[in-house]
PDB file of C-alpha atoms in Angstrom:
ATOM      1  CA  GLN A   1     126.271 171.172  -1.057  1.00  0.00           C
ATOM      2  CA  VAL A   2     122.491 171.454  -0.839  1.00  0.00           C
ATOM      3  CA  GLU A   3     121.180 171.259   2.711  1.00  0.00           C
ATOM      4  CA  LEU A   4     117.965 171.934   4.599  1.00  0.00           C
ATOM      5  CA  THR A   5     117.975 172.526   8.341  1.00  0.00           C
ATOM      6  CA  GLU A   6     114.726 172.564  10.312  1.00  0.00           C
ATOM      7  CA  SER A   7     114.123 174.040  13.753  1.00  0.00           C
ATOM      8  CA  GLY A   8     111.272 175.139  15.986  1.00  0.00           C
ATOM      9  CA  GLY A   9     109.786 171.819  17.048  1.00  0.00           C
ATOM     10  CA  ALA A  10     108.612 171.574  20.655  1.00  0.00           C
ATOM     11  CA  SER A  11     105.985 170.150  23.000  1.00  0.00           C
ATOM     12  CA  VAL A  12     102.827 172.262  23.300  1.00  0.00           C
ATOM     13  CA  PRO A  13      99.307 171.764  24.680  1.00  0.00           C
ATOM     14  CA  THR A  14      96.249 171.317  22.484  1.00  0.00           C
ATOM     15  CA  GLY A  15      95.277 174.643  20.941  1.00  0.00           C
ATOM     16  CA  GLY A  16      98.805 175.983  21.061  1.00  0.00           C
ATOM     17  CA  SER A  17     100.946 177.400  18.266  1.00  0.00           C
ATOM     18  CA  LEU A  18     104.406 176.796  16.864  1.00  0.00           C
ATOM     19  CA  ARG A  19     106.458 178.175  14.011  1.00  0.00           C
ATOM     20  CA  LEU A  20     108.847 175.853  12.253  1.00  0.00           C
ATOM     21  CA  SER A  21     111.771 177.167  10.222  1.00  0.00           C
ATOM     22  CA  CYS A  22     113.755 175.573   7.428  1.00  0.00           C
ATOM     23  CA  VAL A  23     116.987 177.222   6.319  1.00  0.00           C
ATOM     24  CA  ALA A  24     118.241 176.280   2.879  1.00  0.00           C
ATOM     25  CA  SER A  25     121.920 176.377   2.003  1.00  0.00           C
ATOM     26  CA  GLY A  26     123.676 175.633  -1.242  1.00  0.00           C
ATOM     27  CA  PHE A  27     120.789 176.727  -3.456  1.00  0.00           C
ATOM     28  CA  SER A  28     118.286 179.522  -3.916  1.00  0.00           C
ATOM     29  CA  TYR A  29     114.525 179.182  -3.631  1.00  0.00           C
ATOM     30  CA  GLN A  30     114.109 180.457  -7.160  1.00  0.00           C
ATOM     31  CA  SER A  31     112.726 177.665  -9.384  1.00  0.00           C
ATOM     32  CA  TYR A  32     112.326 175.355  -6.406  1.00  0.00           C
ATOM     33  CA  CYS A  33     109.236 173.816  -4.919  1.00  0.00           C
ATOM     34  CA  MET A  34     109.513 173.784  -1.123  1.00  0.00           C
ATOM     35  CA  ALA A  35     107.348 171.733   1.196  1.00  0.00           C
ATOM     36  CA  TRP A  36     106.699 170.494   4.692  1.00  0.00           C
ATOM     37  CA  PHE A  37     105.977 166.844   5.385  1.00  0.00           C
ATOM     38  CA  ARG A  38     105.296 165.015   8.618  1.00  0.00           C
ATOM     39  CA  GLN A  39     105.624 161.426   9.748  1.00  0.00           C
ATOM     40  CA  VAL A  40     104.673 159.374  12.770  1.00  0.00           C
ATOM     41  CA  PRO A  41     106.263 155.993  13.464  1.00  0.00           C
ATOM     42  CA  GLY A  42     104.690 153.203  11.451  1.00  0.00           C
ATOM     43  CA  LYS A  43     102.971 155.518   8.987  1.00  0.00           C
ATOM     44  CA  GLU A  44     103.866 156.979   5.617  1.00  0.00           C
ATOM     45  CA  ARG A  45     105.239 160.486   5.322  1.00  0.00           C
ATOM     46  CA  GLU A  46     102.377 162.937   4.764  1.00  0.00           C
ATOM     47  CA  GLY A  47     102.575 166.147   2.770  1.00  0.00           C
ATOM     48  CA  VAL A  48     101.426 169.138   4.834  1.00  0.00           C
ATOM     49  CA  ALA A  49     102.061 172.287   2.803  1.00  0.00           C
ATOM     50  CA  ALA A  50     104.034 173.520  -0.189  1.00  0.00           C
ATOM     51  CA  ALA A  51     105.169 176.886  -1.496  1.00  0.00           C
ATOM     52  CA  ASP A  52     107.244 178.399  -4.262  1.00  0.00           C
ATOM     53  CA  SER A  53     109.110 181.685  -4.704  1.00  0.00           C
ATOM     54  CA  ASP A  54     106.163 183.213  -6.592  1.00  0.00           C
ATOM     55  CA  GLY A  55     103.960 183.011  -3.520  1.00  0.00           C
ATOM     56  CA  ASN A  56     101.938 179.976  -4.569  1.00  0.00           C
ATOM     57  CA  THR A  57     100.874 177.767  -1.680  1.00  0.00           C
ATOM     58  CA  LYS A  58      98.910 174.587  -1.135  1.00  0.00           C
ATOM     59  CA  TYR A  59      97.843 172.618   1.920  1.00  0.00           C
ATOM     60  CA  ALA A  60      96.668 169.209   2.980  1.00  0.00           C
ATOM     61  CA  ASP A  61      92.977 169.240   3.896  1.00  0.00           C
ATOM     62  CA  SER A  62      93.833 168.268   7.476  1.00  0.00           C
ATOM     63  CA  VAL A  63      95.689 171.551   8.110  1.00  0.00           C
ATOM     64  CA  LYS A  64      93.794 174.083   5.965  1.00  0.00           C
ATOM     65  CA  GLY A  65      92.814 177.137   7.986  1.00  0.00           C
ATOM     66  CA  ARG A  66      95.252 176.264  10.784  1.00  0.00           C
ATOM     67  CA  PHE A  67      98.694 176.155   9.144  1.00  0.00           C
ATOM     68  CA  THR A  68     100.366 178.799   7.005  1.00  0.00           C
ATOM     69  CA  VAL A  69     103.454 178.231   4.871  1.00  0.00           C
ATOM     70  CA  SER A  70     105.617 181.169   3.872  1.00  0.00           C
ATOM     71  CA  GLU A  71     109.054 181.994   2.526  1.00  0.00           C
ATOM     72  CA  ASP A  72     111.628 184.655   3.303  1.00  0.00           C
ATOM     73  CA  SER A  73     113.801 184.617   0.204  1.00  0.00           C
ATOM     74  CA  ALA A  74     116.232 187.135   1.708  1.00  0.00           C
ATOM     75  CA  ARG A  75     116.978 184.631   4.465  1.00  0.00           C
ATOM     76  CA  ASN A  76     116.496 181.556   2.243  1.00  0.00           C
ATOM     77  CA  THR A  77     114.104 180.302   4.888  1.00  0.00           C
ATOM     78  CA  LEU A  78     110.795 178.457   4.696  1.00  0.00           C
ATOM     79  CA  TYR A  79     108.361 178.743   7.592  1.00  0.00           C
ATOM     80  CA  LEU A  80     105.362 176.785   8.785  1.00  0.00           C
ATOM     81  CA  GLN A  81     103.124 178.656  11.208  1.00  0.00           C
ATOM     82  CA  MET A  82     100.954 176.126  13.027  1.00  0.00           C
ATOM     83  CA  ASN A  83      97.955 177.319  15.026  1.00  0.00           C
ATOM     84  CA  SER A  84      95.150 175.518  16.864  1.00  0.00           C
ATOM     85  CA  LEU A  85      97.343 172.461  17.200  1.00  0.00           C
ATOM     86  CA  LYS A  86      95.754 169.087  17.854  1.00  0.00           C
ATOM     87  CA  PRO A  87      97.235 165.860  19.268  1.00  0.00           C
ATOM     88  CA  GLU A  88      96.979 164.321  15.783  1.00  0.00           C
ATOM     89  CA  ASP A  89      99.431 166.974  14.547  1.00  0.00           C
ATOM     90  CA  SER A  90     102.145 165.320  16.645  1.00  0.00           C
ATOM     91  CA  ALA A  91     104.867 164.055  14.301  1.00  0.00           C
ATOM     92  CA  MET A  92     108.381 164.563  13.030  1.00  0.00           C
ATOM     93  CA  TYR A  93     108.194 167.455  10.585  1.00  0.00           C
ATOM     94  CA  TYR A  94     110.495 167.517   7.577  1.00  0.00           C
ATOM     95  CA  CYS A  95     111.373 170.232   5.125  1.00  0.00           C
ATOM     96  CA  ALA A  96     111.826 169.181   1.497  1.00  0.00           C
ATOM     97  CA  ALA A  97     112.828 170.782  -1.784  1.00  0.00           C
ATOM     98  CA  ASP A  98     112.942 169.955  -5.457  1.00  0.00           C
ATOM     99  CA  ARG A  99     113.756 171.896  -8.571  1.00  0.00           C
ATOM    100  CA  ARG A 100     110.396 171.934 -10.351  1.00  0.00           C
ATOM    101  CA  ASN A 101     107.759 174.452 -11.368  1.00  0.00           C
ATOM    102  CA  TRP A 102     104.507 174.985  -9.529  1.00  0.00           C
ATOM    103  CA  ALA A 103     102.555 172.661 -11.799  1.00  0.00           C
ATOM    104  CA  GLY A 104     104.717 169.788 -10.613  1.00  0.00           C
ATOM    105  CA  CYS A 105     104.822 170.869  -6.977  1.00  0.00           C
ATOM    106  CA  THR A 106     102.525 168.288  -5.412  1.00  0.00           C
ATOM    107  CA  LEU A 107     102.507 167.005  -1.845  1.00  0.00           C
ATOM    108  CA  ARG A 108     103.974 163.664  -2.805  1.00  0.00           C
ATOM    109  CA  GLU A 109     107.125 162.433  -1.121  1.00  0.00           C
ATOM    110  CA  VAL A 110     108.435 160.912  -4.332  1.00  0.00           C
ATOM    111  CA  ASN A 111     108.637 164.363  -5.971  1.00  0.00           C
ATOM    112  CA  PHE A 112     111.256 165.719  -3.568  1.00  0.00           C
ATOM    113  CA  SER A 113     114.981 165.092  -3.792  1.00  0.00           C
ATOM    114  CA  VAL A 114     116.357 167.145  -0.882  1.00  0.00           C
ATOM    115  CA  TRP A 115     115.316 166.568   2.736  1.00  0.00           C
ATOM    116  CA  GLY A 116     116.144 168.003   6.119  1.00  0.00           C
ATOM    117  CA  GLN A 117     116.769 165.966   9.250  1.00  0.00           C
ATOM    118  CA  GLY A 118     113.401 166.775  10.847  1.00  0.00           C
ATOM    119  CA  THR A 119     112.126 168.535  13.948  1.00  0.00           C
ATOM    120  CA  GLN A 120     109.757 166.935  16.464  1.00  0.00           C
ATOM    121  CA  VAL A 121     106.355 168.423  17.260  1.00  0.00           C
ATOM    122  CA  THR A 122     104.373 166.970  20.169  1.00  0.00           C
ATOM    123  CA  VAL A 123     100.884 168.196  21.049  1.00  0.00           C
ATOM    124  CA  SER A 124      99.558 167.022  24.400  1.00  0.00           C
ATOM    125  CA  SER A 125      95.847 166.505  25.069  1.00  0.00           C
TER     126      SER A 125
END
């Protein structure tokens, strides 16, 4: 059974840092596009960052220079290092995966078939 389990969400002040983790079980990162999304109530889910097992990465403009996505294939874990956090970064963060190559690995919710349960990030002003 394919599962994604996120952790690491917390409440932090503006300017703080957090590292989110996403452990994958039931599949290997090879040939998978992995991504982080976030969602606030009443809004659509927003793609934040994506990565594949070859080290390719991409980011939403709103987080470039502040967030870093990385993988530890030995631990089957995807990370999202978030620095210089802002109140507008507050959201439920979700890990997602889909079996596709990098060319098809876009930050669009519709492209992902496997989702975690989410972890809450709150940034206070």
